[in-house]
Amino acid sequence: MPSVKPRRSYKSTLRQEQARQTRLRILEAAERCFAQQGYAGATVENIAAEAQVAADTVFAAFGKKRGILQALMDLRAGGDDEPVDMLSRPGPQAVRQERDQHRQLDLFAAGISANIERTRPAADIMSSAAAVDADIAALRQGFGEQRYRNQQVVASWVAANGPLRNGVTTDDAAAIIWTLTSPEVHRLFRVNREWSAEHYAQWLSETLTRTLLP
């Protein structure tokens, strides 16, 4: 008698994909609800209604709103829901493998600019929520610390290919990169000053090059 295991595997894979699509739909709905109603004003029930799922489905997938916001930030930072570390993704790895420092910073500026374009709306939500919610404030601090650790690695990749500007240490370089690529600085240029995404990316590349390299 033929085995039915392949059919069971197929059904299992289909269920996993359906669950994945449901999670993505919930996160998209949550971002809209948070943007329209504020983090404090949006409820799990609001998000569930927007995503056209039961509230229990949202709780089962993410728990409370903190879990939803954390998952949303992870999704926007990575650009997808694959469980791949940020620095292991193709863009950062291209920066790592490049041997010309100027080209490294060009590649990095282009990649991180696109990343901030994706993440800043969620980062703005988190910033507002952190002002009134201690749990979100701690979550936001954790994201900031992780972002700094990533920039330490990027700085070490650049320093490995040649000297930095006189007096600039690798730790200095990490702090400079961390500050210039912050959501707050990005918002000042893109929203307050109404720069285009291209203008910001060009400014970032030129500023990093002038500040970090001889």
C-alpha positions in Angstrom: 0.0 0.0 0.0 1.5 3.4 -0.9 2.6 5.7 1.9 0.5 8.7 2.8 3.4 10.5 4.5 4.1 12.9 1.5 0.5 14.1 1.6 0.7 14.7 5.3 3.9 16.7 4.8 2.2 18.7 2.0 -0.7 19.5 4.3 1.6 20.5 7.1 3.6 22.8 4.8 0.3 24.3 3.6 -0.9 25.0 7.2 2.5 26.6 8.0 2.2 28.9 5.0 -1.3 29.8 5.9 -0.2 30.6 9.5 2.7 32.7 8.1 0.3 34.7 5.9 -2.0 35.2 8.8 0.8 36.6 11.0 1.9 39.0 8.2 -1.7 40.2 7.8 -2.0 40.8 11.5 1.3 42.8 11.5 0.2 44.9 8.5 -3.1 45.6 10.2 -1.3 46.4 13.5 0.9 49.0 11.8 -2.2 50.7 10.3 -4.0 50.7 13.7 -1.0 52.0 15.6 -0.5 54.8 13.1 -4.2 55.8 13.0 -5.1 55.3 16.7 -1.8 55.5 18.5 -0.2 52.6 20.4 -2.2 53.3 23.5 -5.5 53.7 21.6 -5.3 50.6 19.4 -6.5 47.4 21.0 -5.9 43.8 20.1 -9.6 43.7 19.2 -9.1 46.6 16.8 -6.1 44.9 15.2 -8.0 41.6 14.9 -10.9 43.3 13.2 -8.6 45.1 10.8 -6.9 41.9 9.9 -10.2 40.0 9.7 -9.2 37.4 12.2 -10.4 36.5 15.7 -8.8 38.3 18.7 -7.8 34.9 20.0 -5.7 34.4 16.9 -3.8 37.6 17.5 -3.1 36.6 21.1 -2.0 33.1 20.1 0.4 34.5 17.5 1.9 37.4 19.4 0.5 37.7 22.9 -0.1 41.3 24.0 0.5 44.5 22.0 4.2 44.5 23.0 4.7 41.3 21.2 3.0 42.6 18.2 5.1 45.8 18.1 8.3 43.8 18.6 7.4 41.4 15.7 6.5 44.4 13.5 9.9 46.0 14.1 11.7 42.7 13.4 9.7 42.4 10.2 10.5 45.9 9.0 14.2 45.7 9.9 14.7 42.5 8.0 12.4 43.3 5.1 10.8 39.8 5.4 9.9 37.3 8.1 12.8 35.0 7.5 14.7 34.1 10.7 18.0 35.5 9.4 20.3 37.8 11.5 20.5 41.3 10.1 24.3 41.1 9.5 24.0 37.8 7.7 21.7 39.2 5.0 23.0 39.9 1.5 23.4 43.6 1.8 25.6 43.7 5.0 27.5 40.7 3.6 28.3 42.7 0.5 29.7 45.5 2.7 31.8 42.9 4.6 33.3 41.4 1.5 34.1 44.7 -0.2 37.8 45.6 0.2 37.6 49.3 -0.8 36.6 51.5 2.2 34.9 54.1 0.1 32.8 51.5 -1.7 32.0 49.9 1.6 30.5 53.1 2.9 28.6 53.7 -0.3 27.1 50.2 -0.1 26.4 50.5 3.6 24.7 53.9 3.2 22.4 52.7 0.4 21.4 49.6 2.3 20.8 51.2 5.6 18.9 54.1 4.0 16.5 51.6 2.5 16.3 49.8 5.9 15.4 53.0 7.8 12.7 53.8 5.2 11.0 50.5 6.1 11.5 50.7 9.9 11.1 54.3 10.8 7.2 54.3 10.8 7.3 51.5 13.3 10.2 53.2 15.2 8.1 56.3 15.4 5.2 54.3 16.9 7.6 52.7 19.4 9.1 56.1 20.3 5.7 57.6 21.1 4.6 54.5 23.0 7.8 54.5 25.0 7.0 57.9 26.5 4.0 56.4 28.3 4.8 52.6 28.6 7.8 51.4 30.6 7.7 48.0 28.8 7.9 49.6 25.4 10.6 52.0 26.7 12.7 48.9 27.6 12.0 47.3 24.3 13.0 50.5 22.5 16.3 50.6 24.4 17.0 47.0 23.5 16.5 47.7 19.8 18.9 50.7 20.1 21.5 48.6 21.9 21.3 45.9 19.2 21.5 48.5 16.5 24.7 49.9 18.1 26.3 46.4 18.3 25.6 45.9 14.6 27.3 49.2 13.8 30.3 48.1 15.9 30.6 45.2 13.5 30.2 47.4 10.4 32.9 49.7 11.8 35.3 46.8 12.3 34.7 45.7 8.7 35.7 49.2 7.4 38.7 49.4 9.7 39.9 46.0 8.6 40.5 47.4 5.1 42.6 50.4 6.0 43.1 53.3 8.5 40.4 55.5 9.7 40.7 59.3 9.9 43.3 60.4 12.4 42.0 60.1 15.9 38.9 58.1 15.0 38.9 54.8 16.8 36.7 51.8 15.8 34.5 52.6 18.8 34.2 56.2 17.7 33.3 55.0 14.2 30.6 52.8 15.6 29.1 55.7 17.6 29.2 58.0 14.6 27.5 55.4 12.3 24.9 54.6 15.0 24.0 58.3 15.5 23.9 59.3 11.8 21.7 56.2 10.9 19.3 56.7 13.8 15.5 57.0 13.1 15.6 60.4 14.8 18.1 61.9 12.4 16.4 60.2 9.4 13.1 61.8 10.5 14.6 65.3 10.8 15.8 65.1 7.2 13.0 63.1 5.6 10.1 64.6 7.4 11.1 68.0 8.9 13.3 69.1 6.0 11.4 67.1 3.4 14.5 65.6 1.8 14.0 62.8 -0.7 15.2 59.3 0.2 17.9 59.6 -2.5 19.1 62.9 -1.0 19.3 61.4 2.4 21.2 58.3 1.2 23.7 60.5 -0.7 24.2 62.8 2.3 24.8 59.8 4.5 27.4 58.3 2.2 29.3 61.5 1.8 29.1 62.3 5.5 30.3 58.9 6.6 33.2 59.1 4.1 34.3 62.6 5.2 34.0 61.7 8.9 35.5 58.3 9.0 38.1 58.0 6.3 41.5 59.9 5.8 
